[in-house]
XYZ file of C-alpha atoms in Angstrom:
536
model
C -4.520 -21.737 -34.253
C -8.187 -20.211 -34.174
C -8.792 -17.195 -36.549
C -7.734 -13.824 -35.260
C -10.270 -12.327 -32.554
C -10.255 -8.551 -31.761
C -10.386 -6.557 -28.193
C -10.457 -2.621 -27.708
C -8.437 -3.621 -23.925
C -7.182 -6.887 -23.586
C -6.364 -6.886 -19.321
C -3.264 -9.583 -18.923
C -3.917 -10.801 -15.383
C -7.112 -11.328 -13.161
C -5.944 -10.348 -10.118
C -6.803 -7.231 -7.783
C -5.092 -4.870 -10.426
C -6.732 -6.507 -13.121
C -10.034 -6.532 -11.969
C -10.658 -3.288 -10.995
C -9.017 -1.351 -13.826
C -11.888 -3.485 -15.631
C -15.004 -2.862 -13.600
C -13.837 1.271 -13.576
C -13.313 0.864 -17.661
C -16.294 -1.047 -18.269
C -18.271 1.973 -15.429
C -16.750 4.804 -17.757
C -16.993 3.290 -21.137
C -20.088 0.590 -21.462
C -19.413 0.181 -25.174
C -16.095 -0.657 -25.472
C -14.980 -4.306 -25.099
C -12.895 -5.809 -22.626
C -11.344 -8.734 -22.020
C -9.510 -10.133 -19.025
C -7.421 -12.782 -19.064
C -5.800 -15.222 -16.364
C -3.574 -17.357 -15.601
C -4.772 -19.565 -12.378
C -8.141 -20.771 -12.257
C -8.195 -20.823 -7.972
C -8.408 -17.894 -6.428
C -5.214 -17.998 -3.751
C -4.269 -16.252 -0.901
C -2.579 -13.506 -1.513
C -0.558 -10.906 0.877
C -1.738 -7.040 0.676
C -5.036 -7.430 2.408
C -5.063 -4.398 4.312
C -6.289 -1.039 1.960
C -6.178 2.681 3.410
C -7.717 5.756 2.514
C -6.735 6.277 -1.175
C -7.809 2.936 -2.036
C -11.026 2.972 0.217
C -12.199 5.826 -1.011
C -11.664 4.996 -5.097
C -13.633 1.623 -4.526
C -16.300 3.502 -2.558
C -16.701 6.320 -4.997
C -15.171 5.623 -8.209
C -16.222 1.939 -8.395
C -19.735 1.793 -6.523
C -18.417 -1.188 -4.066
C -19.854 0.781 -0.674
C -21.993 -2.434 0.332
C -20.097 -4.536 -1.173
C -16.840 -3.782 1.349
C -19.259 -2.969 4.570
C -21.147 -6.037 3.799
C -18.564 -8.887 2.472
C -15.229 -7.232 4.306
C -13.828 -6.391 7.393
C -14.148 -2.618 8.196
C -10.381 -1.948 8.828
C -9.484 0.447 12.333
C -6.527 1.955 10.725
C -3.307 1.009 11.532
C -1.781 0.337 15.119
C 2.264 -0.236 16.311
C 3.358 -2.111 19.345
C 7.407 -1.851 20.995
C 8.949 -4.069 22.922
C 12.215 -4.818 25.359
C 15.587 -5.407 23.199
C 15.110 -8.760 24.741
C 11.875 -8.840 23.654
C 10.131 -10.170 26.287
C 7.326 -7.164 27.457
C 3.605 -8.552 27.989
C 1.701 -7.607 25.742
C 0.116 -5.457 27.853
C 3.333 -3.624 28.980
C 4.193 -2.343 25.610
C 3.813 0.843 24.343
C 1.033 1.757 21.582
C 0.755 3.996 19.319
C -2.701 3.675 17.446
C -6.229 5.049 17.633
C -8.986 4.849 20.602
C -11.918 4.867 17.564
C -12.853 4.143 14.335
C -10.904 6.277 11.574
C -13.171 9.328 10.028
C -12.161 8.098 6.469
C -13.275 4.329 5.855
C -10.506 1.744 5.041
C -10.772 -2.352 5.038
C -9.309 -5.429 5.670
C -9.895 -7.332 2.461
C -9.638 -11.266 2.097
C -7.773 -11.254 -1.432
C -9.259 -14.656 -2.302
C -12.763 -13.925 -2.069
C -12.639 -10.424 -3.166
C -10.587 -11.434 -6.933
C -13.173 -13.926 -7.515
C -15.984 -11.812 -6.259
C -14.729 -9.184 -8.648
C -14.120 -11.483 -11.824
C -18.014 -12.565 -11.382
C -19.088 -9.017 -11.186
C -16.831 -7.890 -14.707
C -18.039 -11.437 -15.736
C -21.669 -10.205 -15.427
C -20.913 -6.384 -16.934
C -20.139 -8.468 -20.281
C -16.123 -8.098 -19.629
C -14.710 -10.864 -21.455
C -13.041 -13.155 -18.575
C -10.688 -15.811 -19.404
C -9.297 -17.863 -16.645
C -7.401 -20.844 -17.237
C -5.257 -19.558 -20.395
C -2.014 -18.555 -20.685
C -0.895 -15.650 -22.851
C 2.047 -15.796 -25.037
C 4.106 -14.095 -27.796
C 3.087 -10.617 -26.923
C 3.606 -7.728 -29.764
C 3.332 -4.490 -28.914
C 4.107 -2.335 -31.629
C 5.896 1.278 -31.029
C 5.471 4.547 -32.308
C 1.346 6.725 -32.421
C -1.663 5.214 -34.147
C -3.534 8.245 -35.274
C -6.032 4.940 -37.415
C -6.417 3.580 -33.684
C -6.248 -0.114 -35.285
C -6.010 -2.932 -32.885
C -2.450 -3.480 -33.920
C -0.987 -4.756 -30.693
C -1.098 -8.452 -30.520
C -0.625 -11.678 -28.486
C -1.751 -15.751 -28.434
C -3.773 -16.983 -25.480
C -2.937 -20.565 -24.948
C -6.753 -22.040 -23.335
C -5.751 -25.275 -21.019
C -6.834 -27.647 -23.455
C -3.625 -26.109 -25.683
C -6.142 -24.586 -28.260
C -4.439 -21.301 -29.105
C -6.154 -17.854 -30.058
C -4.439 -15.167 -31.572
C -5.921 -11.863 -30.249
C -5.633 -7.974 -31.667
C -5.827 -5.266 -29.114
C -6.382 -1.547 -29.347
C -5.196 -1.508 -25.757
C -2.897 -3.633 -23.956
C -2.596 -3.244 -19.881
C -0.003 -5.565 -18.272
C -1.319 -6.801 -14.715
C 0.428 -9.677 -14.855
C 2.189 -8.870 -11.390
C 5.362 -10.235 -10.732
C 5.797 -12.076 -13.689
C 5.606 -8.538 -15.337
C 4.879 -9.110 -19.207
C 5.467 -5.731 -20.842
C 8.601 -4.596 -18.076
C 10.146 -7.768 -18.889
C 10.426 -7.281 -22.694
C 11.107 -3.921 -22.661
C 13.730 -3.485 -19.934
C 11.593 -1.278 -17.492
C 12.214 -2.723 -14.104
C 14.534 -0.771 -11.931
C 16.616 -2.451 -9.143
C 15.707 -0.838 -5.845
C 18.733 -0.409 -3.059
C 16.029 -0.602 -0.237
C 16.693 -4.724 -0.221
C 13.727 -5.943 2.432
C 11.945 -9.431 2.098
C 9.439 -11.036 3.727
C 7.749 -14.145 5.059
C 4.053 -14.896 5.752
C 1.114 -17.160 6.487
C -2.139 -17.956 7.086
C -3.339 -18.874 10.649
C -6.243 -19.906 12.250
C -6.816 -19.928 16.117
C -5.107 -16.677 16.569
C -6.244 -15.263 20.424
C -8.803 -12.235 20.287
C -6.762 -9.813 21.734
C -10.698 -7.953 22.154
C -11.611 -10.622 24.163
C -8.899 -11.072 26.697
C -10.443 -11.389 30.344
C -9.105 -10.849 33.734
C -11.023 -14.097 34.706
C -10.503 -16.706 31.438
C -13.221 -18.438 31.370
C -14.786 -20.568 28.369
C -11.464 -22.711 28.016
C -8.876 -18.615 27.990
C -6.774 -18.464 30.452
C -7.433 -15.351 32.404
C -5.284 -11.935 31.576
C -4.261 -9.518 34.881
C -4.787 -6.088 33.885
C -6.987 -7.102 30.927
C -9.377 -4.219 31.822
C -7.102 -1.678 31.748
C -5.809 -2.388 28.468
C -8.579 -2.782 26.467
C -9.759 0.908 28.356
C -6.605 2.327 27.237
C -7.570 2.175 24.049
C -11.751 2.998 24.485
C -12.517 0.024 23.985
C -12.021 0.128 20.001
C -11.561 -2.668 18.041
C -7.442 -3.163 18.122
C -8.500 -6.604 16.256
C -9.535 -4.684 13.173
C -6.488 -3.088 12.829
C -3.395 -3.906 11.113
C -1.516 -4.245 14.380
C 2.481 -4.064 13.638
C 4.651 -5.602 16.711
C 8.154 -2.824 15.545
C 11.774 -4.433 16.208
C 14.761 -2.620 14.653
C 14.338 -3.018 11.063
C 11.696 -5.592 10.987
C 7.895 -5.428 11.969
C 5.538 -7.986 12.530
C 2.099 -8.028 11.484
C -1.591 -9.159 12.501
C -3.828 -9.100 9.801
C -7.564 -10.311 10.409
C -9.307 -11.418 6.825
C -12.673 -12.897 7.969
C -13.951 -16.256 8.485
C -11.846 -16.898 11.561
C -8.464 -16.418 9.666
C -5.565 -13.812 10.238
C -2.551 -12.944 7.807
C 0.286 -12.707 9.977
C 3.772 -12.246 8.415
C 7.451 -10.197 9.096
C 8.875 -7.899 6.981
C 12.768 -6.941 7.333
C 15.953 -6.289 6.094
C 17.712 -9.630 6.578
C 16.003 -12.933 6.324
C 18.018 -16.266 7.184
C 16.904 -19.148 4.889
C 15.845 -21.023 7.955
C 13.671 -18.680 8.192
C 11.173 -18.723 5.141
C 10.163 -22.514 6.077
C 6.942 -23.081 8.091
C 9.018 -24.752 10.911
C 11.811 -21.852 10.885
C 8.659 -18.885 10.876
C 7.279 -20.478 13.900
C 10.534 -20.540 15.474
C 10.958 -16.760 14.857
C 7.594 -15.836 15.979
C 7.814 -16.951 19.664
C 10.571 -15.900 20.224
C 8.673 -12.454 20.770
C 6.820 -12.906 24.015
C 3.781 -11.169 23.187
C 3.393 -12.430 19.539
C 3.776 -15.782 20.701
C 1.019 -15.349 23.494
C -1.287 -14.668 20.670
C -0.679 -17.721 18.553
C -0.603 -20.333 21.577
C -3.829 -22.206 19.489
C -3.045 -21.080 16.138
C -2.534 -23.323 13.469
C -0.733 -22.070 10.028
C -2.320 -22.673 7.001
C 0.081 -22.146 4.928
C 3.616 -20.345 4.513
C 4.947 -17.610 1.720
C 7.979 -15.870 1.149
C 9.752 -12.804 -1.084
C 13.444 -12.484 -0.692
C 13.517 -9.305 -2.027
C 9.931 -7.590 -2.713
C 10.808 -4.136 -3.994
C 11.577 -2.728 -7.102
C 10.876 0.634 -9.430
C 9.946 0.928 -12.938
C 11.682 3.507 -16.016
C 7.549 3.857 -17.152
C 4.245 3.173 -16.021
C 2.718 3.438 -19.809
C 2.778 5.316 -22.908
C -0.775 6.877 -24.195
C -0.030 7.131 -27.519
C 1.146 3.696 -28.005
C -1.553 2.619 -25.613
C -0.364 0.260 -23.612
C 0.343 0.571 -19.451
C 1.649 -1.456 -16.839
C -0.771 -1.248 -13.174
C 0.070 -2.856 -9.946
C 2.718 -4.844 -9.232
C 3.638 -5.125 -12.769
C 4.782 -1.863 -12.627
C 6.505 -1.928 -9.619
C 6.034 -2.620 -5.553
C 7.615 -0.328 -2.856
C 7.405 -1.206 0.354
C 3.984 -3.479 2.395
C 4.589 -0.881 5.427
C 1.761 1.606 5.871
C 0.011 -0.802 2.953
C 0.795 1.714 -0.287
C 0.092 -1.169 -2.666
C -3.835 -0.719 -3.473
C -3.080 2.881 -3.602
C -0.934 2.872 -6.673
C -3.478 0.563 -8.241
C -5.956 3.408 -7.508
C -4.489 6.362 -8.336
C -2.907 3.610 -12.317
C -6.371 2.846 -12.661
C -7.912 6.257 -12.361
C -4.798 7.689 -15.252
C -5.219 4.636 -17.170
C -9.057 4.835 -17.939
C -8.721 8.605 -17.947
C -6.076 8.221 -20.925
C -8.566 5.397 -22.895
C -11.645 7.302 -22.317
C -10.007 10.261 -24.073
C -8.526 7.979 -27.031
C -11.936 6.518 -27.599
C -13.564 10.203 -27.909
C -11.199 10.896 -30.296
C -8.707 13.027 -28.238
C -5.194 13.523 -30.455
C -2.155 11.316 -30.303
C 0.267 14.278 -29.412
C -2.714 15.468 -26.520
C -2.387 11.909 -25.521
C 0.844 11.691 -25.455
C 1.654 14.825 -23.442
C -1.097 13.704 -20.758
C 0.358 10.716 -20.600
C 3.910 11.675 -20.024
C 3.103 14.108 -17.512
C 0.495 11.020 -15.496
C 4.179 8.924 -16.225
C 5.985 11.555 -14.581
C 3.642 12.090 -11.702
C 3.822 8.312 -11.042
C 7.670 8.177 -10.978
C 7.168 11.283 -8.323
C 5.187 9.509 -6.238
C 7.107 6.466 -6.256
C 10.028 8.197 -5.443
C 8.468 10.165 -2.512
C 6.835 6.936 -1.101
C 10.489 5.427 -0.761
C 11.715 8.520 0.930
C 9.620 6.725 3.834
C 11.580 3.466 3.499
C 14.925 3.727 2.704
C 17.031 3.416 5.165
C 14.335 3.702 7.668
C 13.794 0.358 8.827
C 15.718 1.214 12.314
C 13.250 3.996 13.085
C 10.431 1.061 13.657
C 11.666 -0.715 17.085
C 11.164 2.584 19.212
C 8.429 4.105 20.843
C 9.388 7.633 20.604
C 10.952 7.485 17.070
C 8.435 5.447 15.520
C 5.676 7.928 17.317
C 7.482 10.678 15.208
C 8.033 9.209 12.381
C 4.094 7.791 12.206
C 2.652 11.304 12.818
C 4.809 13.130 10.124
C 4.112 10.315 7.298
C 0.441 10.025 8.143
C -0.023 14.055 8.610
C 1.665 14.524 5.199
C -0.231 11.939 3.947
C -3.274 13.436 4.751
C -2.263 16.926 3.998
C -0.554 15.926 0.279
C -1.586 13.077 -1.419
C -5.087 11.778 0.129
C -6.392 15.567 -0.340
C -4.854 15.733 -4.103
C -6.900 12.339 -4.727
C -9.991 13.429 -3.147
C -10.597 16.088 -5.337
C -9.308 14.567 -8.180
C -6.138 16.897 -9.122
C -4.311 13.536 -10.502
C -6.365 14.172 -13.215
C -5.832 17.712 -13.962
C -3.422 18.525 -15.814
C -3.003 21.843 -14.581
C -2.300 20.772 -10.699
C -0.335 17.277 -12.109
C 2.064 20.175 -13.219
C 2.163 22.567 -10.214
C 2.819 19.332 -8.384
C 5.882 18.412 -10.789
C 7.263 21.859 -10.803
C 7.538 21.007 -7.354
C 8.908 18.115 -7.458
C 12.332 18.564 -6.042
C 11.394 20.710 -2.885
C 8.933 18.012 -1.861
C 11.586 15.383 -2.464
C 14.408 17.615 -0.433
C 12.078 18.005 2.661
C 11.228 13.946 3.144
C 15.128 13.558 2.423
C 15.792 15.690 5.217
C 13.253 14.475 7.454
C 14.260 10.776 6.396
C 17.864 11.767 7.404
C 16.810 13.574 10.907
C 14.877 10.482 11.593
C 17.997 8.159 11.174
C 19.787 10.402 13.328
C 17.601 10.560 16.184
C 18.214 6.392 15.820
C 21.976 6.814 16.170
C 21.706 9.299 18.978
C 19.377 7.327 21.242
C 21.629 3.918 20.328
C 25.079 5.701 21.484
C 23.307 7.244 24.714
C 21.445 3.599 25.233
C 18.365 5.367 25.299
C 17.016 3.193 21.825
C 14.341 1.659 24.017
C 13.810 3.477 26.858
C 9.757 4.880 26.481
C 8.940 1.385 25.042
C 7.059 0.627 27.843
C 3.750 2.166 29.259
C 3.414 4.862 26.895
C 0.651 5.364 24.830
C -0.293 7.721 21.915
C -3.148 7.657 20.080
C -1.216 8.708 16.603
C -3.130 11.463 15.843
C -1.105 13.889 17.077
C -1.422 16.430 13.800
C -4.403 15.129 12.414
C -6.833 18.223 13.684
C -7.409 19.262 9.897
C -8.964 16.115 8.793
C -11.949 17.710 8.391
C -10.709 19.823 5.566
C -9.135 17.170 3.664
C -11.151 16.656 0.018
C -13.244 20.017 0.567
C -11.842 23.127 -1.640
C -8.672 24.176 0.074
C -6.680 27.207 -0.984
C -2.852 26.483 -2.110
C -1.712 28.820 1.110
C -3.589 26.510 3.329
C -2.555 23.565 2.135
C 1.104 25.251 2.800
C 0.796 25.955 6.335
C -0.614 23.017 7.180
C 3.167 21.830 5.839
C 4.634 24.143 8.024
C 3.027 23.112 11.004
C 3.489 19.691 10.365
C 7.408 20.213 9.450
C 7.626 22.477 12.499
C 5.745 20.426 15.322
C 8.428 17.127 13.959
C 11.256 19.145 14.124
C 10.508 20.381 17.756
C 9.862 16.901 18.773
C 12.740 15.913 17.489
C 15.006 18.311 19.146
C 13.377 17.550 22.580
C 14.209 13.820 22.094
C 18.144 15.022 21.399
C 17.548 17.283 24.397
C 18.676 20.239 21.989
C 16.614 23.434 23.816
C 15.729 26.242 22.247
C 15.745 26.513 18.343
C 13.096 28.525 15.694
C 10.852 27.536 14.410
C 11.707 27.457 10.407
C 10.011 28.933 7.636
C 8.388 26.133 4.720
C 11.046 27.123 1.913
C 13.944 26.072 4.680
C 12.291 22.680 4.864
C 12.560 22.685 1.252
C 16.132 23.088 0.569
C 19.013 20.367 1.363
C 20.062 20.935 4.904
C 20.023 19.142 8.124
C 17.402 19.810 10.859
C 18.819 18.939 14.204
């Protein structure tokens, strides 16, 4: 065993997570020293390439990676749905869309994973961040209770791959270990999650440029009858450069383009057959969708992954005045649908540097500890609200006019809610963290009743056989409540924030009630939404 060596943040994991809670440390604090260490030397593929506006915006602004993204990744055209026959056998050209006709106002990316980590580790590698890659930790101690000295008392061994072993003191300890989850692991954190979905995915080359479908074929492509239109449909904008999502009762299939000639493509559902998590058994399930399959006539898969189950909560993120935190998946995952992941990471990084900075200018253990619970609390809220939008939900995906709905509430509210809050940086006040908490339970009632209309509109339109019956033709460019953009990150007065609510909780419930064919019907005030009651 080498002598004792001593870090002020030892980082356990070099992934995404990892990485960029180190380049925003080492941004905010150039003095401190950081070290990162990790497990595989090879930068793999990895699913969760798609980022959206949270994300976007915290590596454009708080992480100076502008060119970096524009010049190295894929600009991303936000995110695009597809429905199909119950027999699922529409052209794709015949389905119904629901997804934008330009590029989004707020920049978001496609991100190859692979390149990105390693293009990341080399840039902390070069801001003196201590990377390890390679080692293995072990035999982590993290001890409880405040540190008013601030020693580096926590402590673990990193094993190198020769099997030379290090012990190492840390002021700081962040787990972004992922799945293998260091710190929830020993101290019980990880919560079992009801909302039981799992996944299977691959890499694929060859996949058929749905921008570059012809009516005539030509250069080896068969030609495409009513190619034209389609593409016009849309403006001509990039549908490639989406994340295009082909939406079955409760599963979704998705096309995700990560440069070079490469696409992620992968299902997400609520039951998976073991047959079908081998290559062989995924290729089977994918052309057995008409238009899918008419994509990957050439592909070839690279390679094949699977989660059986992918979700799951947490009891606590961190604890300031203990100093230790959990980001990323090693706090916990909620759903791949609408791509939430990098967003957490954000929104963890941004609290956990926030918390160190103030520790290493001297800020109290009992002000620490207080921010820290509230950030904790906040976190838990957010997780929470974010599975409003999947539980249970999965049958709201397969049809045009409930998926339509359901895409313009989430992505209005998301807009109007949590993208503004980030934009202006009121995660990190303490004052609005606690307006939002004292909120809390409103918020949460109005997605559970909208979560619960939204499942009823499902069983309505199944009994009547009317499940499927605009999947076909229609086409909506899903940005149906999304006038206000324009406002979201300037200075916004709490009353406007609210009736921007109102309207959005108003124009749903209208739409809903025309789908039931229920006439008439006030509009309702916000507090109503608020309450426990059903809408329709």
């Amino acid at each position: 065993m080498h002598p004792e060596k001593k870090v002020d943040v030892a980082i356990l994991g070099g992934g995404l997570a990892g990485n960029l809670v180190a380049r925003q440390l080492r941004r905010t604090l150039p003095d401190v020293s950081i070290a990162i260490f990790e497990k595989d030397v090879e930068r793999g593929f990895k699913v969760g390439e798609s980022s959206v506006e949270i994300a976007s915006n915290f590596f454009i602004r708080k992480l100076g990676l502008s060119t970096y993204m524009y010049d190295e990744q894929l600009a991303k055209n936000g995110l695009r749905f597809f429905f199909d026959t119950p027999e699922k056998n529409a052209h794709l050209f015949e389905m119904s869309e629901v997804g934008s006709n330009k590029l989004p106002m707020f920049p978001t990316f496609q991100i190859d994973r692979a390149r990105f980590e390693a293009d990341l580790l080399e840039m902390n590698r070069a801001d003196a961040v201590d990377v390890q890659v390679g080692v293995t930790v072990r035999d982590l101690e993290l001890k409880s209770g405040t540190d008013e000295a601030r020693t580096h008392r926590h402590a673990f061994t990193v094993e190198a791959p020769d099997g030379a072993r290090t012990r190492y003191a840390a002021r700081w300890v962040i787990d972004a270990s992922g799945r293998r989850q260091l710190i929830s692991n020993q101290r019980e954190l990880r919560v079992r999650e009801p909302h039981g979905c799992g996944a299977v995915w691959g890499r694929f080359t060859g996949i058929t440029d749905m921008d570059g479908l012809s009516e005539r074929g030509g250069a080896g492509e068969r030609p495409w009858p009513g190619a034209d239109a389609w593409k016009a449909r849309a403006r001509h904008t990039a549908r490639v450069l989406s994340t295009n999502h082909f939406c079955y009762r409760g599963y979704w299939i998705w096309f995700i383009p990560i440069a070079r000639g490469v696409t992620s493509l992968g299902v997400v559902g609520e039951v998976f057959e073991p047959w079908m998590r081998t290559e062989e058994g995924f290729w089977k399930f994918l052309r057995e969708h008409r238009a899918v399959a008419s994509l990957i006539e050439k592909a070839e898969m690279l390679d094949v992954g699977h989660y059986a189950r992918y979700t799951y909560g947490t009891k606590q993120f961190w604890d300031g005045a203990e100093r230790w935190a959990m980001i990323g998946e090693a706090a916990a995952f909620s759903d791949p649908f609408y791509s939430p992941g990098s967003d957490y990471i954000s929104i963890e990084s941004d609290m956990i540097t926030d918390m160190i900075r103030r520790d290493f200018e001297g800020e109290s253990d009992a002000d620490l500890a207080e921010r820290s619970r509230l950030y904790d609390e906040f976190m838990r809220f957010r997780y929470e609200a974010t599975m409003k939008l999947y539980r249970e939900q999965y049958p709201v995906l397969g049809s045009f006019e409930t998926m339509r709905l359901k895409w313009n509430f989430d992505i209005s509210c998301y807009y109007n809610l949590w993208l503004d809050f980030f934009l202006r940086d009121h995660h990190l006040d303490l004052r609005k963290v606690r307006e939002q908490l004292r909120r809390k339970e409103y918020v949460l009632n109005a997605l559970e009743n909208f979560r619960q209309l939204f499942g009823r509109l499902v069983r309505e339109l199944e009994v009547s056989g009317n499940y499927h019956r605009a999947n076909l033709g229609q086409y909506n460019d899903g940005t149906d409540l999304l006038h206000f953009q324009d406002e979201i990150g300037r200075e916004r007065k709490k009353g406007g924030v609210n009736a921007r609510t109102e309207e959005i909780f108003n124009f749903c419930l209208t739409e809903a009630r025309r789908i039931l064919g229920e006439t008439g019907g006030a509009p309702l005030d916000l507090h109503q939404f608020m309450e426990p009651v059903q809408l329709a």
